[in-house]
CSV table of C-alpha atoms in Angstrom, one decimal:
chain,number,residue,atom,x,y,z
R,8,UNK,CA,-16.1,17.3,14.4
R,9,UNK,CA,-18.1,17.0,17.6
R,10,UNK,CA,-17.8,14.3,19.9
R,11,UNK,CA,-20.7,13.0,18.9
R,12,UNK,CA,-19.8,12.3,15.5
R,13,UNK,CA,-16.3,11.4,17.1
R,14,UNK,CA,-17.9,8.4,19.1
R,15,UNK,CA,-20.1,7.1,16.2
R,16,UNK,CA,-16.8,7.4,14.1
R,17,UNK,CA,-15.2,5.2,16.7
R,18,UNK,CA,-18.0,2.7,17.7
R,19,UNK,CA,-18.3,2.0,13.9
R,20,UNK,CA,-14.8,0.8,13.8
R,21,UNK,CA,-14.3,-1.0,16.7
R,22,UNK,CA,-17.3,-2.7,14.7
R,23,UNK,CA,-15.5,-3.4,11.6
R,24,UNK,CA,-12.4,-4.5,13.6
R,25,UNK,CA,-15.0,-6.8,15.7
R,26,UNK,CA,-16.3,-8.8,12.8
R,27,UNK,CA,-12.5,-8.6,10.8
R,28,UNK,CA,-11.8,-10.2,13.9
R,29,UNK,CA,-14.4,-13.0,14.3
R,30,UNK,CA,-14.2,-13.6,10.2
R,31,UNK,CA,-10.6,-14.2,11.0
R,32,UNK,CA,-11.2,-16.5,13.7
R,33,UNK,CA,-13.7,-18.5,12.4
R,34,UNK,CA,-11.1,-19.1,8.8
R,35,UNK,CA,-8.5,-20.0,11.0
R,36,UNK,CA,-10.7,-22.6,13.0
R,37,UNK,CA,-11.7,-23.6,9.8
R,38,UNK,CA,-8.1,-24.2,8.5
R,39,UNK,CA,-7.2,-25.8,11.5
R,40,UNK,CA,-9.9,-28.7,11.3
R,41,UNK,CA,-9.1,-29.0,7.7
R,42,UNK,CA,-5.5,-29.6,8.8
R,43,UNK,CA,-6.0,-31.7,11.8
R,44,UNK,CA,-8.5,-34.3,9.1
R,45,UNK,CA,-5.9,-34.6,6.5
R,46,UNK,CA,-3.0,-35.2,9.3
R,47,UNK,CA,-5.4,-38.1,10.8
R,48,UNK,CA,-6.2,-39.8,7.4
R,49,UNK,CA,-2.3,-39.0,6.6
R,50,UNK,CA,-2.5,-36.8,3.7
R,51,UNK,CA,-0.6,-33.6,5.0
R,52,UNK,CA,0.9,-33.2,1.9
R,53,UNK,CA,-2.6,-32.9,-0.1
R,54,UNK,CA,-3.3,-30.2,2.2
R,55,UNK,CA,-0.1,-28.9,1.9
R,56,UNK,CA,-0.3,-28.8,-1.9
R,57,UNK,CA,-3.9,-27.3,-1.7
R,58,UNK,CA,-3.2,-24.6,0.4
R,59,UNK,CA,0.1,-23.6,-1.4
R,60,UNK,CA,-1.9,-23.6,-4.5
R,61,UNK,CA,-4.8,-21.8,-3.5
R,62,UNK,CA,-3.1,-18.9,-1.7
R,63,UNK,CA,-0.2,-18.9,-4.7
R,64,UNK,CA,-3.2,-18.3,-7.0
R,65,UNK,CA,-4.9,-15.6,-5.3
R,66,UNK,CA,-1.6,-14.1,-5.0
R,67,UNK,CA,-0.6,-14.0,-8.3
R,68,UNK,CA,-4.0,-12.8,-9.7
R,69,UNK,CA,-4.7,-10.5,-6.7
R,70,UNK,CA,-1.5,-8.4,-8.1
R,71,UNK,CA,-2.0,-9.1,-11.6
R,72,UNK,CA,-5.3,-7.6,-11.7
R,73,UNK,CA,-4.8,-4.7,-9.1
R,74,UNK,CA,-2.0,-4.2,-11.7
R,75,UNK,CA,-4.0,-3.5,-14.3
R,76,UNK,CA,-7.2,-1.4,-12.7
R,77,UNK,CA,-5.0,1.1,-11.9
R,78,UNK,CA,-2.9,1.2,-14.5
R,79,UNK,CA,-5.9,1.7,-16.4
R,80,UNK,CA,-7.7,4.0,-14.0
R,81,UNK,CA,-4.9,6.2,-13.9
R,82,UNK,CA,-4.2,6.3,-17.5
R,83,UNK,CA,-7.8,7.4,-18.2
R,84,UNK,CA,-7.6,10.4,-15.5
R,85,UNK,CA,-4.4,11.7,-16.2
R,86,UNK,CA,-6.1,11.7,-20.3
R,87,UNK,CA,-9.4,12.9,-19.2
R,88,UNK,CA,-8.3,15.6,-16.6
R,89,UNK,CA,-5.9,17.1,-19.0
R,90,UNK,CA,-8.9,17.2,-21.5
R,91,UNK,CA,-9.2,21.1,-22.2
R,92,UNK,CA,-13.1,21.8,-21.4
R,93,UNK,CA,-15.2,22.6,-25.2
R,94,UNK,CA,-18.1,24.4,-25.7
R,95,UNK,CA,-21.1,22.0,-26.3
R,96,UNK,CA,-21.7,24.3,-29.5
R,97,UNK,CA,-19.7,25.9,-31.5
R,98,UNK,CA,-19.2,27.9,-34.6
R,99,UNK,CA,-16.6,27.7,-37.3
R,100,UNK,CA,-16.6,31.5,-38.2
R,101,UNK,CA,-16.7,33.0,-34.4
R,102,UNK,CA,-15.1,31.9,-31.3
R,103,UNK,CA,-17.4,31.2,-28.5
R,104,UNK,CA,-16.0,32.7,-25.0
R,105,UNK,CA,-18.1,31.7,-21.6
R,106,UNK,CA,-18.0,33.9,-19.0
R,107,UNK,CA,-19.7,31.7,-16.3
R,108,UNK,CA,-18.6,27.6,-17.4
R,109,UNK,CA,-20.2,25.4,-15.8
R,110,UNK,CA,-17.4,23.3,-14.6
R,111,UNK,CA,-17.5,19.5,-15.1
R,112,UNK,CA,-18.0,17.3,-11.7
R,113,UNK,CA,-16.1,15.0,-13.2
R,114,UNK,CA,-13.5,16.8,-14.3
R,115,UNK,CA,-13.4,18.2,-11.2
R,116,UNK,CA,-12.9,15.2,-9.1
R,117,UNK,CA,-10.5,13.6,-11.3
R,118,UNK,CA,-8.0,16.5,-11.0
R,119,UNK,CA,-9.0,16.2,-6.8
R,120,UNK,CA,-6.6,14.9,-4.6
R,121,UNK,CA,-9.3,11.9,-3.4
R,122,UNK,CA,-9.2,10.2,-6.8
R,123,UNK,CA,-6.3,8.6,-6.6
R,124,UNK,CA,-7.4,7.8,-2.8
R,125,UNK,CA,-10.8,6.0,-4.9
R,126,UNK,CA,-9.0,5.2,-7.4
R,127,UNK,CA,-6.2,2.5,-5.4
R,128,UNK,CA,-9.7,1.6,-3.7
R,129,UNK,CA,-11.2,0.3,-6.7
R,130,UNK,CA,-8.4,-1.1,-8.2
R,131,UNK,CA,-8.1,-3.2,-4.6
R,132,UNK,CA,-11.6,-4.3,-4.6
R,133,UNK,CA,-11.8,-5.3,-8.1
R,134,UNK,CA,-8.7,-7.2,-7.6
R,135,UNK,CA,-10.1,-8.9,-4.3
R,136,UNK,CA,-13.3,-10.1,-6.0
R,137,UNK,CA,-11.1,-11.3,-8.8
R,138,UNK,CA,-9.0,-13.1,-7.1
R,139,UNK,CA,-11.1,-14.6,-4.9
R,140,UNK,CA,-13.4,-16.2,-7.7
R,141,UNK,CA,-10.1,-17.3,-9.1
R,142,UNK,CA,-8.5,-18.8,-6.1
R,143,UNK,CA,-11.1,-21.4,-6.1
R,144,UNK,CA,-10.2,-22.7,-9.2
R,145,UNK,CA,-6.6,-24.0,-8.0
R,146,UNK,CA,-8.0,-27.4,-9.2
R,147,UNK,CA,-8.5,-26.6,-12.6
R,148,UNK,CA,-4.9,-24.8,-13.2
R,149,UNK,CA,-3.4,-28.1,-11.3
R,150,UNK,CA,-5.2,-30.2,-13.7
R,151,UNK,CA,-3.0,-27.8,-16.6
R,152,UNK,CA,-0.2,-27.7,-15.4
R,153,UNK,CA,0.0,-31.6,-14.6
R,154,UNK,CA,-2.2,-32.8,-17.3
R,155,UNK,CA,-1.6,-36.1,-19.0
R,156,UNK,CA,-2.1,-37.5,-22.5
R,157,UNK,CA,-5.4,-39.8,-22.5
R,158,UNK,CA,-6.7,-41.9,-25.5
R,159,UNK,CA,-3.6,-41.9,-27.6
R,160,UNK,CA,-1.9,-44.7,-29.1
């Protein structure tokens, strides 16, 4: 690498850490005001309740699902790189031998060392767009879990 590419490597970064940083912020100052309301209307322990719930939820399905993309991902390389490489055609009575295969990109990348590199990266932003949709729906798994009987006699 030159130092060109070295310095755009690094400017894009401290980018990346600069708006982490500010989307950080800005959901803490959120938090905070949200806090601050429910401790002046004296309902700390809705908040309380609502936050524990929310971030118990993403939690819980955050691992759940990251749990089971890669188990899946990596049950479907280690079956698909171990896949011995046919001929597209081939013919009962002779045996086909190729000098020159063409070798399979796929194949290829899935018996590379970067796969399982892509592989924990998928997994982890499946599970954070999983969990996120989820998390907003601590309501409707507080509504289950303390439900009540209505309408019967």
């Amino acid at each position: 690498m030159d130092n060109q590419q070295k310095g755009s490597m690094s400017s894009t970064i401290k980018l990346i850490l600069l708006v982490l940083v500010l989307w950080l912020l800005s959901f803490l100052s959120n938090l905070y005001v949200d806090w601050l309301w429910f401790d002046s209307v004296e309902f700390k322990e809705v908040f309380v309740t609502f936050l524990i719930n929310k971030v118990g939820l993403y939690c819980l399905v955050f691992l759940l699902v990251f749990i089971i993309f890669a188990v899946n991902l990596f049950i479907a390389r280690r079956y698909l790189a171990n896949e011995e490489d046919r001929p597209y055609r081939s013919d009962p009575d002779q045996d086909i031998i190729y000098l020159n295969p063409n070798p399979d990109p796929w194949k290829q990348f899935l018996r590379g060392k970067n796969a399982i590199w892509i592989f924990l990266g998928a997994s982890l932003l499946g599970a954070f767009l999983v969990s996120s949709v989820a998390a907003d729906n601590w309501i409707v798994v507080q509504q289950f879990l303390n439900r009540m009987p209505v309408g019967t006699s």
